[in-house]
PDB file of C-alpha atoms in Angstrom:
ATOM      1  CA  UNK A   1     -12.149  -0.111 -11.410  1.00 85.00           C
ATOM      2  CA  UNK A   2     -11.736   2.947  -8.986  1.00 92.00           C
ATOM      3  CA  UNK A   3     -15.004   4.915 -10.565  1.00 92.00           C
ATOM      4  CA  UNK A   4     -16.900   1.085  -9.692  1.00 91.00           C
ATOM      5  CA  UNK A   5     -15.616   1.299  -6.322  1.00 95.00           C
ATOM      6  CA  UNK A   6     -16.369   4.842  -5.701  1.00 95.00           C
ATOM      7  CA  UNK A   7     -19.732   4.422  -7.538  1.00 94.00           C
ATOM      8  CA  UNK A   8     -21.308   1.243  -6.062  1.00 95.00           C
ATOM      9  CA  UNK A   9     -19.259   0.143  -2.803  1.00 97.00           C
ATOM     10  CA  UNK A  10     -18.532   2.268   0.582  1.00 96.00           C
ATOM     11  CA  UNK A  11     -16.055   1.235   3.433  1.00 98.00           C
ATOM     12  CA  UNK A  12     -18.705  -0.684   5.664  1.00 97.00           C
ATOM     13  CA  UNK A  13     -19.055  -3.134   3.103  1.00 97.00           C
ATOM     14  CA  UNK A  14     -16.091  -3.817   1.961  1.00 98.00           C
ATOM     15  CA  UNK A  15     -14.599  -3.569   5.676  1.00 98.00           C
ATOM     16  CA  UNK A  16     -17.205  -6.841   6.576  1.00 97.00           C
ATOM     17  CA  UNK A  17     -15.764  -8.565   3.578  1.00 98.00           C
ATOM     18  CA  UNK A  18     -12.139  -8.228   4.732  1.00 98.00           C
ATOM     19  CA  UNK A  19     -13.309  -9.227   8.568  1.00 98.00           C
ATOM     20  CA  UNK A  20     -14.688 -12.418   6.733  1.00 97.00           C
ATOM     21  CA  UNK A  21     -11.893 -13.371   5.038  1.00 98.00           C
ATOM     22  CA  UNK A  22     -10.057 -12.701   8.600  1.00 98.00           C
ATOM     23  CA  UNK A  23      -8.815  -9.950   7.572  1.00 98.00           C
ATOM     24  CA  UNK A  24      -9.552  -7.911  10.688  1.00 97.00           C
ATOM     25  CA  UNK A  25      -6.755  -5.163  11.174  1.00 97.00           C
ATOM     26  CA  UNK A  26      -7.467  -3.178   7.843  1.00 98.00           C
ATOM     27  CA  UNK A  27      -8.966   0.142   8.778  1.00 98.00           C
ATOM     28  CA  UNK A  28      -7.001   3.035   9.062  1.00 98.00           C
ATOM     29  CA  UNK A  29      -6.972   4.492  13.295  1.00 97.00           C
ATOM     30  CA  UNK A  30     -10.362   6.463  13.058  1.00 98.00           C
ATOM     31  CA  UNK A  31      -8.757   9.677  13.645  1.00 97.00           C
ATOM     32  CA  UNK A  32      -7.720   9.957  10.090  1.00 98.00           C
ATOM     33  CA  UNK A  33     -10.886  11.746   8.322  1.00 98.00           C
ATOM     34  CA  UNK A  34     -11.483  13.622   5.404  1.00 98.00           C
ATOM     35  CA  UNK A  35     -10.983  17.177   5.761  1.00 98.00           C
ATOM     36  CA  UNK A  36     -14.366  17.733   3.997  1.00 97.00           C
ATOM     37  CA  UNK A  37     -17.761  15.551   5.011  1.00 92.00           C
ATOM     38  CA  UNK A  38     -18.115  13.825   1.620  1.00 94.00           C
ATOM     39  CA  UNK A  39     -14.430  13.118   0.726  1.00 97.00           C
ATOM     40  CA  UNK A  40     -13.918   9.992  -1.127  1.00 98.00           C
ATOM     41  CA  UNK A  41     -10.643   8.803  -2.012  1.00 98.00           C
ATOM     42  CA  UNK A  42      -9.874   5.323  -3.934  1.00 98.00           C
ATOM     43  CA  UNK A  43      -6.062   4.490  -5.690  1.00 98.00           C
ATOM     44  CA  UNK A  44      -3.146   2.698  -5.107  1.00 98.00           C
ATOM     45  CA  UNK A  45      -0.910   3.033  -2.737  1.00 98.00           C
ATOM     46  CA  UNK A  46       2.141   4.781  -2.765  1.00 98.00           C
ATOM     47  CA  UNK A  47       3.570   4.532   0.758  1.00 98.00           C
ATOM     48  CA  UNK A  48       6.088   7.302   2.410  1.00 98.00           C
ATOM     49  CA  UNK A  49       7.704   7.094   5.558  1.00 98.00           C
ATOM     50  CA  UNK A  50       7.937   9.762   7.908  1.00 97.00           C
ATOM     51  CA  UNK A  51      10.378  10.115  10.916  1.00 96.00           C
ATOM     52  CA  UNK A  52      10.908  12.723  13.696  1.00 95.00           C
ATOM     53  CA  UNK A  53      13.691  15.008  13.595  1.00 95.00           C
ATOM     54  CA  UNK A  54      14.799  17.875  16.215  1.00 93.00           C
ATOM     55  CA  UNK A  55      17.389  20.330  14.695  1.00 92.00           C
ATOM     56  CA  UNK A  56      17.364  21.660  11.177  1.00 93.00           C
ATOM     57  CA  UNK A  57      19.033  19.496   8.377  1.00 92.00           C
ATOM     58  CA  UNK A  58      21.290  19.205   6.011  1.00 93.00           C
ATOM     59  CA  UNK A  59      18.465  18.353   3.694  1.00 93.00           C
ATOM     60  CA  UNK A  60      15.167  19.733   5.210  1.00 93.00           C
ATOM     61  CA  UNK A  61      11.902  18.186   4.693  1.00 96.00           C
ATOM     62  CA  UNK A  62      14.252  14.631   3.602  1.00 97.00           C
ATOM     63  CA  UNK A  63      13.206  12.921   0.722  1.00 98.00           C
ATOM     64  CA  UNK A  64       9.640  15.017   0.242  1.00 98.00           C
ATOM     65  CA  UNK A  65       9.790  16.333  -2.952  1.00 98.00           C
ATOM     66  CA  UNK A  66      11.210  13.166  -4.635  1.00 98.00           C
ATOM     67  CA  UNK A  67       8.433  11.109  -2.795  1.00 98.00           C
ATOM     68  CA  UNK A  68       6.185  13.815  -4.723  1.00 98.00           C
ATOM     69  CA  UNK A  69       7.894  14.198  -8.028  1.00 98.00           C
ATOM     70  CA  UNK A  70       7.675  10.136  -9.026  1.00 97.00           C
ATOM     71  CA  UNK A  71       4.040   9.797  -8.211  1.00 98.00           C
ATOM     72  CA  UNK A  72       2.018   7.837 -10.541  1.00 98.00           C
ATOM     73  CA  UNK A  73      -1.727   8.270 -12.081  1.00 98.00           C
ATOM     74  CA  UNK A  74      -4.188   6.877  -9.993  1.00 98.00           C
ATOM     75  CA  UNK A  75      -1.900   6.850  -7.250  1.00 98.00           C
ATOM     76  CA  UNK A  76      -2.531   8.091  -3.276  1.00 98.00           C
ATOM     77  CA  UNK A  77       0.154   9.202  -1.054  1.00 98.00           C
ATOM     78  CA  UNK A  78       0.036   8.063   1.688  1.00 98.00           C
ATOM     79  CA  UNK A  79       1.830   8.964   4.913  1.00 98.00           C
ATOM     80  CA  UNK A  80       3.011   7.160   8.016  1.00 97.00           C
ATOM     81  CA  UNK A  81       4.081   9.866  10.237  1.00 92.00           C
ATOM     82  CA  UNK A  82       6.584   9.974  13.156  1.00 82.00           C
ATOM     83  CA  UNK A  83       4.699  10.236  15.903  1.00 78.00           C
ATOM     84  CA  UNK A  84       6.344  12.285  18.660  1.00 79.00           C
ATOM     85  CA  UNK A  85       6.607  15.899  17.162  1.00 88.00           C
ATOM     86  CA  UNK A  86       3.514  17.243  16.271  1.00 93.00           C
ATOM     87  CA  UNK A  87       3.487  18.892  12.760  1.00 96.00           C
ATOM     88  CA  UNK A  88       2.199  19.186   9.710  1.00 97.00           C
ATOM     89  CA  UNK A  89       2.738  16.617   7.030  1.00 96.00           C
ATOM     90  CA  UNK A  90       0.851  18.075   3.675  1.00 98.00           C
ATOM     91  CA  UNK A  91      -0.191  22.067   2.685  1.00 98.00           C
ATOM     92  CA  UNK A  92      -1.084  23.709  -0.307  1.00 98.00           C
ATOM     93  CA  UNK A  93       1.862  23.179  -2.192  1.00 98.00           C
ATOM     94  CA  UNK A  94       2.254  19.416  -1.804  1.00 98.00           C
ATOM     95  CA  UNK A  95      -1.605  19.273  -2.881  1.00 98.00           C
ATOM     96  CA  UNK A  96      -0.803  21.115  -6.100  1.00 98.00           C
ATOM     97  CA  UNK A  97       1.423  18.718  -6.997  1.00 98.00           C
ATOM     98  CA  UNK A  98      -0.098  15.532  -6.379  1.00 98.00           C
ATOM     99  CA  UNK A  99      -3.160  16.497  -8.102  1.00 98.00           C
ATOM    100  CA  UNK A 100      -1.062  17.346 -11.229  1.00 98.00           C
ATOM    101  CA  UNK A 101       0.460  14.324 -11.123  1.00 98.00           C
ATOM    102  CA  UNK A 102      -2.523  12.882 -11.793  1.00 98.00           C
ATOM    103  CA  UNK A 103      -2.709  11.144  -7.658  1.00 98.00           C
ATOM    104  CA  UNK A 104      -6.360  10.721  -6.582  1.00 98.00           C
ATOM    105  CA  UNK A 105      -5.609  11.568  -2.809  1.00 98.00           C
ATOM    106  CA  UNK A 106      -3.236  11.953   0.203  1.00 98.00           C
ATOM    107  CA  UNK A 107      -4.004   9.811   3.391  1.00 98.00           C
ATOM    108  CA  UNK A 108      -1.603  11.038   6.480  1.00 98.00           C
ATOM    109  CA  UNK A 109      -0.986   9.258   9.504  1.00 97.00           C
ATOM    110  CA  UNK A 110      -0.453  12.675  10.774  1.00 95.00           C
ATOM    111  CA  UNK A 111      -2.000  16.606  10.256  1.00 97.00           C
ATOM    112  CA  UNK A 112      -2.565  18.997   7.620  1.00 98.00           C
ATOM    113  CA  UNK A 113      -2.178  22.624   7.078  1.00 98.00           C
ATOM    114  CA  UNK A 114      -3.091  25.796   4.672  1.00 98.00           C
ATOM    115  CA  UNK A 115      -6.975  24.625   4.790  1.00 98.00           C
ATOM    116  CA  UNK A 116      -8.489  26.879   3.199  1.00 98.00           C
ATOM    117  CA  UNK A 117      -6.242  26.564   0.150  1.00 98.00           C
ATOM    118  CA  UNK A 118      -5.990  23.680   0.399  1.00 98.00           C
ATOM    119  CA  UNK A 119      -9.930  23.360   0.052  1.00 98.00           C
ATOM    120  CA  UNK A 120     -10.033  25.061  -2.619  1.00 98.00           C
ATOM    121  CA  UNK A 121      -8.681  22.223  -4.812  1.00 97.00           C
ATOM    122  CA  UNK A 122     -11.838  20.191  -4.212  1.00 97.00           C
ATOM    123  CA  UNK A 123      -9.120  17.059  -4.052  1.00 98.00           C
ATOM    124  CA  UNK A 124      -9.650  14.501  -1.320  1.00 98.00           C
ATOM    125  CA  UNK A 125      -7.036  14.954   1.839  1.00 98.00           C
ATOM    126  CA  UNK A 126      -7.751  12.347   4.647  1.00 98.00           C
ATOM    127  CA  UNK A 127      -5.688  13.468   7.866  1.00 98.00           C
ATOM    128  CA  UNK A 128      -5.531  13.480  12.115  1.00 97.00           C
ATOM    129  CA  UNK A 129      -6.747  16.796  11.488  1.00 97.00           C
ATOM    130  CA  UNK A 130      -5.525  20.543  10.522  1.00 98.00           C
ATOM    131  CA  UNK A 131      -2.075  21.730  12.582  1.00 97.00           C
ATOM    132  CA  UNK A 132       0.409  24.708  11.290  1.00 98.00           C
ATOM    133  CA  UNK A 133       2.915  23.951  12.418  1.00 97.00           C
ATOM    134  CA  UNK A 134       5.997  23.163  10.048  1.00 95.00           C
ATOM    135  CA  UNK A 135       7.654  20.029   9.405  1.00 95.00           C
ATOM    136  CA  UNK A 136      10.953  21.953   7.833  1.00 93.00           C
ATOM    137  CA  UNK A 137      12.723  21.068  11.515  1.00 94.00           C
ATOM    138  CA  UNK A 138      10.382  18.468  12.937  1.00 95.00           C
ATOM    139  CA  UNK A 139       9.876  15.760  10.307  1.00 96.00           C
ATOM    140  CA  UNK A 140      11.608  14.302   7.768  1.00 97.00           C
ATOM    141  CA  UNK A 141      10.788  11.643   4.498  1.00 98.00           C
ATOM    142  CA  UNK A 142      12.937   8.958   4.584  1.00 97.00           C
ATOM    143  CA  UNK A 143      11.448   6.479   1.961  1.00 98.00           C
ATOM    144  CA  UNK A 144       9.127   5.653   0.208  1.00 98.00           C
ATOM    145  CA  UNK A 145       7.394   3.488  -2.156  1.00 98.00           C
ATOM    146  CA  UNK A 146       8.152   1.526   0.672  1.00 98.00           C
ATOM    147  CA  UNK A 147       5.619  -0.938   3.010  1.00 98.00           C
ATOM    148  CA  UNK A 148       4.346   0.494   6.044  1.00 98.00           C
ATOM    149  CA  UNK A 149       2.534   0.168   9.445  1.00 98.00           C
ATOM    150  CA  UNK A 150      -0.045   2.281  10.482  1.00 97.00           C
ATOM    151  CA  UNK A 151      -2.124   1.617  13.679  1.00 95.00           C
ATOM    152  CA  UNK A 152      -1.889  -1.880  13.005  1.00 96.00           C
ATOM    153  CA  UNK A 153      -2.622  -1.298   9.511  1.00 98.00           C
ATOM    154  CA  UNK A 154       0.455  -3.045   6.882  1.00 98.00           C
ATOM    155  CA  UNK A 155       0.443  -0.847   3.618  1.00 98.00           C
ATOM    156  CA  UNK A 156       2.372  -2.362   0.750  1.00 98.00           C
ATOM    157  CA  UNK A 157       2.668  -0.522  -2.615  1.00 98.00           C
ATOM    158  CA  UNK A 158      -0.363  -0.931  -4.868  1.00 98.00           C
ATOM    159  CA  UNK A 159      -2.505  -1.935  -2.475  1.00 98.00           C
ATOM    160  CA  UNK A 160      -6.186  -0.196  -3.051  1.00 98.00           C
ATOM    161  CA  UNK A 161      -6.640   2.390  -0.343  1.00 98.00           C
ATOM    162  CA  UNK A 162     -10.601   3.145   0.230  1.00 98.00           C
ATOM    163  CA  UNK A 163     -11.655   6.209   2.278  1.00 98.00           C
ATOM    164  CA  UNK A 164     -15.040   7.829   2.531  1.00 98.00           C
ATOM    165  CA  UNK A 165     -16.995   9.539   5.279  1.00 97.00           C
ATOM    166  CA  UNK A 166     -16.516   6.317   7.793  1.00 98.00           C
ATOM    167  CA  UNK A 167     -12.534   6.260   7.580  1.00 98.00           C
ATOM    168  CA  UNK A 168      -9.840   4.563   5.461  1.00 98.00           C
ATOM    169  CA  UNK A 169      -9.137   0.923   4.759  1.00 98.00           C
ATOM    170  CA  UNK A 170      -6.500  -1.287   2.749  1.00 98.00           C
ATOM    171  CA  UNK A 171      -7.257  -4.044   0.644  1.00 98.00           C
ATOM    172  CA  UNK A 172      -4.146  -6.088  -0.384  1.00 98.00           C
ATOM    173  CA  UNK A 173      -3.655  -6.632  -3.749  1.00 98.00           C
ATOM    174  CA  UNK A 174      -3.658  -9.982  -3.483  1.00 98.00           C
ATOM    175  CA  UNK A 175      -7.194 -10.380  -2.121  1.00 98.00           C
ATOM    176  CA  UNK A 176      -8.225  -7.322  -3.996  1.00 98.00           C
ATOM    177  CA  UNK A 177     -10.491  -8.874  -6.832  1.00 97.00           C
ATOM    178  CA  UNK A 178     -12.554 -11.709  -4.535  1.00 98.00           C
ATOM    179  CA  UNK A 179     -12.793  -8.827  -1.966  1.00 98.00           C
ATOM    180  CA  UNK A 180     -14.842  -6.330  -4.614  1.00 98.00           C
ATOM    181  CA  UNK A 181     -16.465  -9.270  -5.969  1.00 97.00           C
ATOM    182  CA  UNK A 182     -17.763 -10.298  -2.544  1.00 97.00           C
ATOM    183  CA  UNK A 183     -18.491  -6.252  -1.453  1.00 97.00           C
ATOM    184  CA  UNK A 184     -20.588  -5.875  -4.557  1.00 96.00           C
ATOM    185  CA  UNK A 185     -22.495  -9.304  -3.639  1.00 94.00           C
ATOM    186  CA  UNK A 186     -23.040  -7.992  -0.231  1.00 94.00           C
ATOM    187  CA  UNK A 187     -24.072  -4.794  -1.526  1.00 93.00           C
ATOM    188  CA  UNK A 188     -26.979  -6.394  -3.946  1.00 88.00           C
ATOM    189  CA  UNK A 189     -28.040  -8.993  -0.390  1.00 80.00           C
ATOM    190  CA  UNK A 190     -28.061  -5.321   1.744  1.00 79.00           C
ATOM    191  CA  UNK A 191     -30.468  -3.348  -0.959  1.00 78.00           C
ATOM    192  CA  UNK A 192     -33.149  -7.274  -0.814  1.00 72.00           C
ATOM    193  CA  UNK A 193     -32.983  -6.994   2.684  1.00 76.00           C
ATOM    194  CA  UNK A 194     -34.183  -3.273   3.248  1.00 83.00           C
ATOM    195  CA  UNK A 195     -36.714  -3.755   0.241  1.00 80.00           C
ATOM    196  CA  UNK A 196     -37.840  -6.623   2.405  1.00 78.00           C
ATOM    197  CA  UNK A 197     -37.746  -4.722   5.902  1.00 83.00           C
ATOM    198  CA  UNK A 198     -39.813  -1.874   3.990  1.00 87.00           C
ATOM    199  CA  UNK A 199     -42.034  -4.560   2.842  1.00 86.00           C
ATOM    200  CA  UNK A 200     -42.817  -5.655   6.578  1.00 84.00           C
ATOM    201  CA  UNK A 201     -40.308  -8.426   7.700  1.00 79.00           C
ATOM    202  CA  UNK A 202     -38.757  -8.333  10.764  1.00 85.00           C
ATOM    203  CA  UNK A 203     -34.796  -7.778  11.329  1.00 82.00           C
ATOM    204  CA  UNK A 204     -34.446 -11.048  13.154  1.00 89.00           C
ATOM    205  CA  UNK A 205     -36.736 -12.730   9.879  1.00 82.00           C
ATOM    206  CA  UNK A 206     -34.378 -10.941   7.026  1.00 78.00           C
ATOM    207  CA  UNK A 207     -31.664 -12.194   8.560  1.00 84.00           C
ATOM    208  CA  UNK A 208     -32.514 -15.761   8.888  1.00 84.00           C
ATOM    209  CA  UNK A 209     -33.080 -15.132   4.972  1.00 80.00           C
ATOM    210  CA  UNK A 210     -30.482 -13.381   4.058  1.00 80.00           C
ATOM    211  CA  UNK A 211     -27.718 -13.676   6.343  1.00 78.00           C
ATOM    212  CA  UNK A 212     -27.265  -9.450   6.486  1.00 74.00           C
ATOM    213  CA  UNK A 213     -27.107  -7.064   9.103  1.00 70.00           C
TER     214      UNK A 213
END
């Protein structure tokens, strides 16, 4: 299912889908990009939640490295940061172990550090954006596998998190099969109507026709 999605659908689509089902708050806040211009990142959700701290503590970084050690195959973690204290909330390390864990991506509500390493991975890291400085005594995990808001956004466990070059949505799993059936319908209608605009039909004609914009 996640090669079909990456394959034939993109986030436009599917994002019209949701908005027609009235599901209209599922996009990801816009800041949150891929660190590289063709990242694509599709799995299920494994939600962590993020708070601010201000001293050291007795356990730095919280629950980060269990949140990291239990993730699943096919899995994306994905990050809803505390938002007053700037910091960074993935690196190198953290991407090494994700990807052997078999995790097809890290979404953060937050920023990322150790670029160019992190690069080099060639794994797909959505974030606010690069930012060194630690999260040792600024940040702390204190759940996860857990639902979560993020602009808006709920995130439940499992749901199908979609990112490409236009941002990040969530599908919820239980809309998640008529919402790819109805994306790849959509797709098939969008491919007739440019082969008809190339053909010589007008916009406001094709969609009269075929009811796609």
């Amino acid at each position: 299912m996640f090669s079909l999605v990456r394959e034939r659908l993109y986030t436009p689509v599917v994002g019209d889908v949701m908005d027609a089902l009235g599901l209209r708050h599922q996009f990801l806040p816009p800041e949150i990009r891929g660190i590289t211009e063709g990242a694509v990142v599709v799995g299920r959700a494994m939600p962590v939640l993020i708070t601010d701290v201000f001293a050291p503590q007795a356990a730095p970084f919280g629950r980060l490295t269990e949140a990291l050690d239990q993730l699943r195959p096919g899995e994306v973690y994905l990050a809803r940061n505390g938002g007053e204290v700037p910091a960074a909330a993935w690196g190198e390390i953290l991407t090494t172990v994700a990807r052997m864990r078999g995790a097809t991506g890290a979404v953060l509500d937050g920023f990322h550090r150790d670029t160019p390493k992190v690069l080099e991975h060639d794994w797909p890291v959505f974030s606010r954006g690069s930012y060194a400085q630690d999260a040792g005594v600024r940040k702390s995990v204190v759940d996860y596998r857990v639902p979560v808001e993020i602009g808006g956004t709920r995130v439940a466990p499992g749901d199908l998190v979609f990112g490409d070059r236009d941002g990040v949505l969530v599908v919820p799993a239980e809309v998640e099969s008529e919402v790819l059936e109805r994306a790849l319908e959509k797709v098939s209608a969008e491919n007739h109507v440019r082969a008809a605009i190339e053909g010589g039909m007008s916009a406001t004609d094709a969609f009269r026709e075929f009811g796609v914009l």
